[in-house]
Amino acid sequence: MPIELIKLIPWIPLLGAVLCAVCCMKPAWRKAAGPISVLSIFIPFLITCGVYSAASGLQGDDKVQTIYQWMSVGGFSVNMGYFIDPLTMIMLFVVTGIGSLIATYAMGYMKGERGYARFFMGVSLFIFAMTTLVMADNLVLLYLGWEGVGLCSYLLIGYYYEKPEAVAAAKKAFIVNRIGDLGFALGIFLTYMTYDTVSLSVVTSKAVAFLSDPNYIATSADLWIPFLLMLGAFGKSAQIPLYVWLPDAMAGPTPVSALVHAATMVTAGVYMIARLIPVFQLSPYALPTVATIGGITALFAGTIALCQYDLKKVFAYSTVSQLGYMFLGVGALSSFGGIFHLFTHAFFKALLFLTAGSVMHALAGQLDLRAMSGLRKKMPVTCWLMFAGCLALAGFPFTAGFFSKDTILAEAMVRGTGEHGSNLYFFLALMGLLTALLTAFYTFRLWFRVFMGPEHFEMGDDHGHSDDDAHGDDHSHAHEPHEMPWWPMNIPLVVLAFGAIFAGMIVHWTGWMEHSIETSTAQPAIALNIQTDPQPTPAYEIITVSNTTDTHDTATEHPAAATGHSAEHDRAHGIHILMMWISSFIALLGIGLAAYFHWLNRPLTDKVAAKFGMVVEVLYNKYYIDEFYDLVIVKPLRTLGHGFYRFDQAVIHGLVITVGYIPRLAGWSIQPTQSGKMQGYGLGMVLGVAIAALLVFKWAF
Amino acid sequence: MPETVMNSLTLSHFLMTGAILFCLGLVGFITRRNLIIMFLCTEMMFQGVVVTLVAFSRFHLNDTGQTFVIFVLTIAAAEAALALGLVVLLFRRKGTLDSLVWSQLSG
Amino acid sequence: MEQYLEYALYIASVLGALSLALMLPKERPGIRFIGPLLGTAAMGGLWLFLACSGIWDGRESGLASGSFIYYYLFSGIAIVSAVKVITHTRPVYAALWFVMVVLASSGLFLILSAQFMAFAMVIIYGGAILVTYMFVLMLASQSTSSDHASQAYEKVATEPIMASAAGFLLLAVLLSISFDYHSVDAARAPLDPANTDAALIESTLANRPLKAVKTFVNNAAGEPVEVISPAPPPNLDPTRLANAERIGLDLFQSHPLGLELAGVILLVSLVGAIVIAKTKVPDEQHAASG
């Protein structure tokens, strides 16, 4: 397959979006939107597969595929160009592959909805923006995709625009993302000022050159760029402190949650940091900060997920938590770990969300864990599909999640121990382990609650779509839970389940991804460290001299950490093996605890929960973070805005009104002259002539 | 007073008469409400202009001034015919010659 | 006294405006004699000033001696009549006073030795146009003559003060321009040598008949018939052109296009007048009442 086809990848979904928009026009055409959308995502997936080997082998300038010059202002020019390397290809795999599976599922899930075509228009548009994001050759184009996915996220969260909470969630997502995007935009500006270009390949190669230059002195821009970019990544990928939008975003349709808010869009931040890791390395605090925020977010969101009763909320917090893992991974300089986890997470989280969607569908919109139990008889397929997803999420040995999570934890542990070891990374690794326990526990808490135990369920109040023809093979009981049809809903899930179980194994044992990511620009530090000696570059020393010891060790050790020295390598290998054992144990422990508390002995759970009522209450209310933000940010802003509004009403508006009165007053004063009486006009003429004569002849103007 | 002083009539004198006639016609046009009188006043303004033209003609020894009086007469005659026809028309509509009756353009 | 001329003009204008404002018809007329008194004072004072100021010393008017008396006479008549035209509450009388204005200005034309104009004025204005006005006035006032309430518009002037002020402001400006000493200086232009009687006779009227000529022309039967051309006036000076002759020459030689246009305008107005006269108008009053 010719490599040029890759240029078509973003445009096919865009075409699909336009066709879907056309489909919106006539009710008869609306049914066509689903297949169009699926095709518009599936064809890019086929292209991705077809050109994979050719694209991965691109070298040097061939990696940049330019379509046309987008804009050129003075010395600043931006191309509509794509940067093709293995990292991009993996992201494309995730976006188009998972995207087409989820879109296929959505064909069944959304059947009979009023905004069917609108939904698929949004999905196709989202894929366009997301592929643009991951393929962008420069930061401006990346920003285009970045904002594009934000827009599509807004549109899709607000899909049920009649529901106030959906609208509020959409707005919340949009506004919180604005905060992050502001940082991102500033970061791009600063990057342009510093590197004089926005091209990703140039920026990263320049950063690598700076890193390898012992005489390079880091500027303050080098320190600030990563933090500004990081802000964007935290906003988009829902990390502390900007994570609050993601749980609310579950107000959108479930396939959207699976596609946008679990598998693809929220990982954009991880992708961006992995892509720009040399730039982040220039600042000694950037990657530790990323790792710390990631670790804290992972644990924090994990604890919240423990006590949520809303099916999708649990998965939402779980997503936040897993994203934290990814950040921990890239923060620990293991972009492979981050991307690997991104890859596997896309499979199993999409699977989990979609099975949750099936449950929700079956129970007519019911999402409350307390209102369902023992559904495995009613929905056996869904039950076991979700089980596969849960295993992967919990990190059950040899599932996908197990390998990727283990990679991250082990890399963090490698950073945290050894001769250059940092306490920070050590603690982060421990936090990761604790999070892994929590993850296993809350995941299986959910699964046992829903599918095990005595059969009991309450239908939701969303009868609207249990009466339509969405349930083609199900005529007998519209008010009973029922299994989803195989096509188009369960088949994609089976594919995802295979991915969730085996993707990790394939990647781990074949090692193709590790190899390709390490050779891509995402991990130039490795290439760098092969050729330079492992002692810290002077650029870091300059900064560390004047700073606290807390960051000193992290700053000094990391170029050394990835060294190719065999002793270090052996130590890392040992830690990997060790971490595998530990995390297997932890996963099994978590699953066991969950089984005990939520399957075998539920009354005991209630007793324990009652005993720790306070804690449960706090966790159930998500640490009151929303309330806290409301109090600290929203309320003062609202008060301020109210004040401004008052000011506007009184002063600005008053001023405008006053200005408006002037012509009215003028009109009012000369209105009587337009009386329609001939004499009045005659008088005006006479006065005019007299005054003109006076001016011309007497004063000789 | 010397005879010569009394005897000196200049262009200005005639211009003054013309101007006075013109301005009186103007004032009349503004103040009177009878449509016919208003047109009469415009004729009076013509009269002032005619006096001015003839005076100029005489003092500048150029016959074109008087020639133009003929044109003024032509216009006055044409205007009288048309305007009076219109006045009769208006009068037939409203039964009055008051110009204020026709102030429908009032803003 | 030259320096006071300007002020005299302004004072006269203001007084004139006041008097006119007082004289214009009002709903409640004040003291009747003040207006005319003021107007007379203003006009008389100005004339006295002009006559006695001596600023025209040594200026040859070129008019017949003693014509200044006629100037003041006709001017006075014209102005007084004009005031009567705009102050009289009865339209017919206003029209008659306008005839007076025309006659007086014809007198002024005679002073200015524009005889043709003077008589043309009397015939066309005083005769034709004013008669048309009278006809229309009678036609219009016929139906409503009995209705005195509807005649209020004749009795009350609109905006008398503003109108007088504006009119006399314009008058003051015009007067101060026309009495500007320096501009008056160039008032008398030398006669264009190509425009002298002799030159005109030489160029265009070389063989004009100066006495009756007898010629013979064959009639239809072929017999010669004696034709006598009209005799010229007995006091005709062969070296001078009459006023009418000069105007005719100027009109037909210098302004042929204007002449044609004037003819077109007359034709158009003729057609227009007929169209207007034939227009059928719904009688709103009758329609409303009946």
Coordinates of C-alpha atoms in Angstrom, one line a residue, chain A residues 27-395:
Chain A
P27 CA -35.3 11.6 8.2
A28 CA -35.1 8.9 5.5
W29 CA -31.3 9.3 5.2
R30 CA -30.6 9.3 8.9
K31 CA -30.1 5.6 9.1
A32 CA -27.3 5.8 6.7
A33 CA -25.2 7.9 9.1
G34 CA -24.1 5.0 11.2
P35 CA -22.6 2.9 8.4
I36 CA -21.1 5.9 6.8
S37 CA -19.4 6.9 10.1
V38 CA -18.1 3.4 10.7
L39 CA -16.7 3.1 7.2
S40 CA -15.1 6.5 7.5
I41 CA -13.3 5.3 10.6
F42 CA -12.6 1.8 9.4
I43 CA -11.0 2.8 6.1
P44 CA -8.3 4.8 7.8
F45 CA -7.8 1.8 10.1
L46 CA -7.2 -0.3 7.0
I47 CA -4.8 2.3 5.6
T48 CA -3.0 2.4 9.0
C49 CA -2.5 -1.4 8.9
G50 CA -1.5 -1.3 5.2
V51 CA 1.2 1.3 5.5
Y52 CA 2.3 0.3 9.0
S53 CA 5.6 -1.3 8.1
A54 CA 6.4 1.3 5.4
A55 CA 5.6 4.1 7.7
S56 CA 7.6 2.8 10.6
G57 CA 10.6 2.5 8.5
L58 CA 10.7 6.1 7.5
Q59 CA 13.9 7.9 8.2
G60 CA 14.9 11.5 8.6
D61 CA 12.9 14.0 6.5
D62 CA 10.7 11.4 5.0
K63 CA 8.9 11.3 8.3
V64 CA 7.3 14.6 7.5
Q65 CA 4.6 14.3 4.9
T66 CA 3.5 17.8 3.9
I67 CA 0.2 18.4 2.1
Y68 CA 0.3 22.1 1.7
Q69 CA 1.4 25.3 3.4
W70 CA -1.3 26.2 5.9
M71 CA -0.2 29.7 6.8
S72 CA 2.7 31.9 6.4
V73 CA 3.1 35.1 8.4
G74 CA 6.4 36.8 8.1
G75 CA 9.0 34.4 9.1
F76 CA 6.4 32.1 10.7
S77 CA 5.0 29.4 8.5
V78 CA 3.0 26.4 9.4
N79 CA 2.5 23.5 7.1
M80 CA -0.5 21.2 6.9
G81 CA 1.9 18.3 7.4
Y82 CA 2.0 15.0 9.1
F83 CA 4.7 13.5 11.1
I84 CA 4.8 9.8 10.7
D85 CA 6.8 7.7 13.1
P86 CA 6.0 4.5 15.1
L87 CA 4.5 6.5 17.9
T88 CA 2.1 8.1 15.5
M89 CA 1.3 4.8 14.0
I90 CA 0.5 3.3 17.3
M91 CA -1.8 6.2 18.2
L92 CA -3.5 5.8 14.8
F93 CA -4.0 2.1 15.5
V94 CA -5.7 3.0 18.8
V95 CA -7.7 5.9 17.4
T96 CA -9.0 4.2 14.3
G97 CA -9.1 0.7 15.5
I98 CA -10.9 1.2 18.8
G99 CA -12.8 4.0 17.1
S100 CA -14.3 1.8 14.4
L101 CA -15.1 -0.9 17.0
I102 CA -16.9 1.6 19.2
A103 CA -18.7 3.2 16.3
T104 CA -19.9 -0.2 15.2
Y105 CA -21.2 -0.8 18.7
A106 CA -22.8 2.6 18.7
M107 CA -24.8 1.7 15.5
G108 CA -26.7 -0.7 17.7
Y109 CA -26.6 1.3 20.9
M110 CA -27.9 4.6 19.4
K111 CA -30.5 3.0 17.2
G112 CA -33.7 4.9 17.4
E113 CA -32.2 7.9 19.1
R114 CA -33.5 11.2 17.7
G115 CA -30.0 12.6 17.0
Y116 CA -28.7 9.4 15.4
A117 CA -27.0 11.2 12.5
R118 CA -25.9 14.1 14.7
F119 CA -24.2 11.6 17.0
F120 CA -22.3 9.9 14.2
M121 CA -21.4 13.3 12.7
G122 CA -19.8 14.1 16.0
V123 CA -18.0 10.8 16.2
S124 CA -16.5 11.2 12.7
L125 CA -15.6 14.7 13.3
F126 CA -13.9 13.6 16.5
I127 CA -11.9 11.0 14.7
F128 CA -10.8 13.7 12.2
A129 CA -9.6 15.9 15.0
M130 CA -8.0 13.1 16.9
T131 CA -6.1 11.8 13.9
T132 CA -5.0 15.3 13.1
L133 CA -3.8 15.6 16.7
V134 CA -1.7 12.5 16.6
M135 CA -0.4 13.0 13.1
A136 CA 0.4 16.7 13.4
D137 CA 3.8 17.7 12.3
N138 CA 3.8 20.9 14.2
L139 CA 2.4 22.3 17.4
V140 CA -0.1 24.6 15.8
L141 CA -1.7 21.7 13.8
L142 CA -1.6 19.7 16.9
Y143 CA -3.4 22.5 18.7
L144 CA -6.0 22.4 16.0
G145 CA -6.6 18.8 16.6
W146 CA -6.5 19.4 20.3
E147 CA -9.2 22.0 20.2
G148 CA -11.1 20.0 17.7
V149 CA -11.4 17.0 20.0
G150 CA -12.3 19.4 22.8
L151 CA -15.1 20.8 20.6
C152 CA -16.3 17.3 19.7
S153 CA -16.2 16.3 23.3
Y154 CA -18.3 19.3 24.1
L155 CA -20.8 18.4 21.4
L156 CA -21.0 14.7 22.3
I157 CA -21.3 15.3 26.1
G158 CA -24.1 17.7 25.4
Y159 CA -25.7 15.2 23.0
Y160 CA -28.7 14.9 25.3
Y161 CA -29.1 18.6 25.3
E162 CA -32.6 18.4 26.8
K163 CA -31.0 17.2 30.0
P164 CA -29.8 20.1 32.1
E165 CA -27.0 18.0 33.7
A166 CA -25.7 17.0 30.3
V167 CA -25.5 20.6 29.2
A168 CA -23.9 21.6 32.5
A169 CA -21.4 18.7 32.1
A170 CA -20.6 19.8 28.5
K171 CA -20.0 23.3 29.7
K172 CA -17.9 22.2 32.6
A173 CA -15.7 20.0 30.3
F174 CA -15.3 22.9 27.9
I175 CA -14.5 25.5 30.5
V176 CA -12.1 23.3 32.5
N177 CA -10.3 22.4 29.2
R178 CA -10.0 26.1 28.4
I179 CA -7.9 26.5 31.5
G180 CA -5.6 23.8 30.4
D181 CA -5.6 25.0 26.8
L182 CA -4.7 28.4 27.8
G183 CA -1.5 27.0 29.3
F184 CA -1.0 24.9 26.2
A185 CA -1.4 27.9 23.9
L186 CA 1.1 29.9 26.0
G187 CA 3.4 27.0 25.9
I188 CA 3.2 26.9 22.1
F189 CA 4.0 30.6 21.9
L190 CA 6.9 30.2 24.2
T191 CA 8.1 27.3 22.2
Y192 CA 8.0 29.4 19.1
M193 CA 9.9 32.2 20.7
T194 CA 12.5 29.8 22.1
Y195 CA 13.0 27.4 19.2
D196 CA 11.9 29.8 16.4
T197 CA 9.7 27.0 15.0
V198 CA 6.7 25.0 15.9
S199 CA 7.7 21.9 13.9
L200 CA 7.7 19.0 16.3
S201 CA 10.6 17.2 14.7
V202 CA 12.7 20.4 14.7
V203 CA 11.8 21.2 18.3
T204 CA 12.6 17.8 19.6
S205 CA 15.8 17.5 17.7
K206 CA 16.9 20.9 18.9
A207 CA 16.0 19.9 22.4
V208 CA 18.0 16.7 22.0
A209 CA 20.9 18.8 20.8
F210 CA 20.6 21.0 23.8
L211 CA 20.5 18.0 26.1
S212 CA 23.6 16.5 24.6
D213 CA 25.6 19.8 24.7
P214 CA 27.5 19.9 27.9
N215 CA 27.9 23.7 27.6
Y216 CA 24.3 24.4 27.1
I217 CA 22.8 26.7 29.8
A218 CA 19.1 26.2 30.3
T219 CA 17.1 29.4 29.9
S220 CA 14.0 30.3 31.9
A221 CA 11.9 29.5 28.8
D222 CA 13.2 26.0 29.0
L223 CA 11.9 25.8 32.5
W224 CA 8.6 27.2 31.7
I225 CA 7.6 25.6 28.4
P226 CA 7.1 22.1 30.0
F227 CA 5.0 23.5 32.7
L228 CA 2.7 25.4 30.4
L229 CA 2.4 22.4 28.0
M230 CA 1.8 20.2 31.1
L231 CA -1.1 22.4 32.0
G232 CA -2.7 21.6 28.7
A233 CA -2.0 17.9 29.1
F234 CA -3.5 17.9 32.6
G235 CA -6.6 19.6 31.4
K236 CA -7.1 17.3 28.5
S237 CA -6.2 14.2 30.3
A238 CA -8.1 15.0 33.5
Q239 CA -5.3 15.1 36.0
I240 CA -5.4 16.9 39.3
P241 CA -6.3 19.7 39.6
L242 CA -8.3 19.8 36.3
Y243 CA -9.8 16.3 36.5
V244 CA -13.2 17.4 37.7
W245 CA -14.8 17.5 34.2
L246 CA -14.2 13.9 33.3
P247 CA -16.6 12.2 35.7
D248 CA -19.4 14.6 34.8
A249 CA -18.7 14.0 31.1
M250 CA -20.3 10.6 31.6
A251 CA -23.6 12.4 30.9
G252 CA -22.9 11.8 27.3
P253 CA -23.9 8.6 25.5
T254 CA -21.9 5.6 26.6
P255 CA -20.1 5.0 23.3
V256 CA -18.8 8.6 23.6
S257 CA -17.6 7.9 27.1
A258 CA -15.8 4.8 25.8
L259 CA -14.3 6.5 22.7
V260 CA -13.7 10.1 23.7
H261 CA -13.4 10.0 27.5
A262 CA -11.6 6.7 28.0
A263 CA -9.8 5.4 24.9
T264 CA -8.6 8.3 22.9
M265 CA -9.1 12.0 23.6
V266 CA -8.1 11.9 27.3
T267 CA -4.8 10.2 26.3
A268 CA -3.9 13.1 24.1
G269 CA -2.0 14.7 27.0
V270 CA 0.1 11.5 27.5
Y271 CA 0.8 11.4 23.8
M272 CA 1.8 15.1 23.8
I273 CA 4.2 14.7 26.7
A274 CA 5.6 11.5 25.2
R275 CA 6.1 13.3 21.9
L276 CA 7.9 16.2 23.5
I277 CA 9.8 14.4 26.1
P278 CA 13.2 16.0 25.3
V279 CA 11.6 19.4 25.8
F280 CA 10.4 18.3 29.1
Q281 CA 13.8 16.9 30.0
L282 CA 15.3 20.3 29.6
S283 CA 13.5 21.4 32.7
P284 CA 14.7 19.4 35.7
Y285 CA 11.4 19.7 37.5
A286 CA 9.0 19.0 34.7
L287 CA 9.0 15.2 34.5
P288 CA 9.1 14.7 38.3
T289 CA 6.1 17.0 38.5
V290 CA 4.3 15.0 35.8
A291 CA 5.1 11.8 37.6
T292 CA 4.0 13.2 41.0
I293 CA 0.8 14.6 39.7
G294 CA 0.1 11.3 37.8
G295 CA 0.8 9.2 40.9
I296 CA -1.3 11.3 43.2
T297 CA -4.1 11.4 40.7
A298 CA -4.0 7.7 40.3
L299 CA -4.3 7.1 44.0
F300 CA -6.8 9.9 44.6
A301 CA -9.2 8.9 41.8
G302 CA -8.8 5.2 42.9
T303 CA -10.0 6.0 46.3
I304 CA -13.0 7.9 45.0
A305 CA -13.9 5.1 42.7
L306 CA -14.1 2.8 45.7
C307 CA -17.3 4.3 47.0
Q308 CA -19.1 5.4 43.9
Y309 CA -22.4 3.7 43.1
D310 CA -22.9 5.0 39.6
L311 CA -21.6 2.4 37.1
K312 CA -20.1 4.9 34.7
K313 CA -18.8 7.1 37.5
V314 CA -16.7 4.2 38.8
F315 CA -15.2 3.7 35.3
A316 CA -14.8 7.4 34.9
Y317 CA -12.7 7.7 38.1
S318 CA -11.0 4.5 37.1
T319 CA -10.0 6.3 33.8
V320 CA -8.7 9.3 35.7
S321 CA -6.7 6.9 37.9
Q322 CA -5.3 5.0 34.9
L323 CA -4.4 8.2 33.2
G324 CA -2.5 9.0 36.3
Y325 CA -0.6 5.8 35.7
M326 CA 0.2 6.9 32.2
F327 CA 1.5 10.2 33.5
L328 CA 3.5 8.4 36.1
G329 CA 4.9 6.3 33.2
V330 CA 6.0 9.2 31.0
G331 CA 7.1 11.1 34.1
A332 CA 9.4 8.2 35.0
L333 CA 11.0 8.7 31.6
S334 CA 9.3 5.5 30.4
S335 CA 7.3 6.8 27.5
F336 CA 7.1 3.2 26.4
G337 CA 5.3 2.4 29.6
G338 CA 2.9 5.4 29.2
I339 CA 2.1 4.6 25.6
F340 CA 1.9 0.9 26.3
H341 CA -0.6 1.5 29.1
L342 CA -2.4 3.9 26.8
F343 CA -2.7 1.2 24.2
T344 CA -4.0 -1.5 26.5
H345 CA -6.1 0.8 28.5
A346 CA -7.9 1.8 25.3
F347 CA -8.9 -1.8 24.8
F348 CA -10.1 -2.7 28.2
K349 CA -11.6 0.6 29.2
A350 CA -13.5 0.8 26.0
L351 CA -14.7 -2.7 26.7
L352 CA -15.7 -1.9 30.2
F353 CA -17.6 1.3 29.2
L354 CA -19.4 -0.5 26.4
T355 CA -20.4 -3.4 28.6
A356 CA -21.6 -0.9 31.2
G357 CA -23.5 0.7 28.4
S358 CA -25.1 -2.7 27.6
V359 CA -26.1 -3.1 31.2
M360 CA -27.5 0.4 31.2
H361 CA -29.3 -0.3 28.0
A362 CA -30.7 -3.5 29.3
L363 CA -31.9 -1.9 32.5
A364 CA -33.4 1.1 30.8
G365 CA -30.9 3.6 31.9
Q366 CA -30.3 2.2 35.4
L367 CA -26.8 2.9 36.5
D368 CA -27.0 2.6 40.3
L369 CA -25.0 -0.3 41.6
R370 CA -27.3 -0.7 44.5
A371 CA -30.3 -1.3 42.2
M372 CA -28.8 -4.3 40.4
S373 CA -27.4 -7.7 41.4
G374 CA -26.9 -11.1 39.9
L375 CA -27.4 -10.3 36.3
R376 CA -25.2 -13.0 35.0
K377 CA -28.2 -15.2 34.1
K378 CA -29.9 -12.5 32.2
M379 CA -26.9 -11.2 30.3
P380 CA -24.3 -14.0 30.2
V381 CA -22.3 -12.6 27.3
T382 CA -22.1 -9.1 28.7
C383 CA -21.2 -10.7 32.0
W384 CA -18.2 -12.5 30.7
L385 CA -17.1 -9.7 28.4
M386 CA -17.0 -7.4 31.3
F387 CA -15.2 -9.9 33.3
A388 CA -12.4 -9.9 30.7
G389 CA -12.3 -6.2 30.9
C390 CA -12.2 -6.2 34.7
L391 CA -9.4 -8.7 34.7
A392 CA -7.4 -6.5 32.5
L393 CA -8.1 -3.4 34.5
A394 CA -7.3 -5.1 37.7
G395 CA -4.0 -6.3 36.4

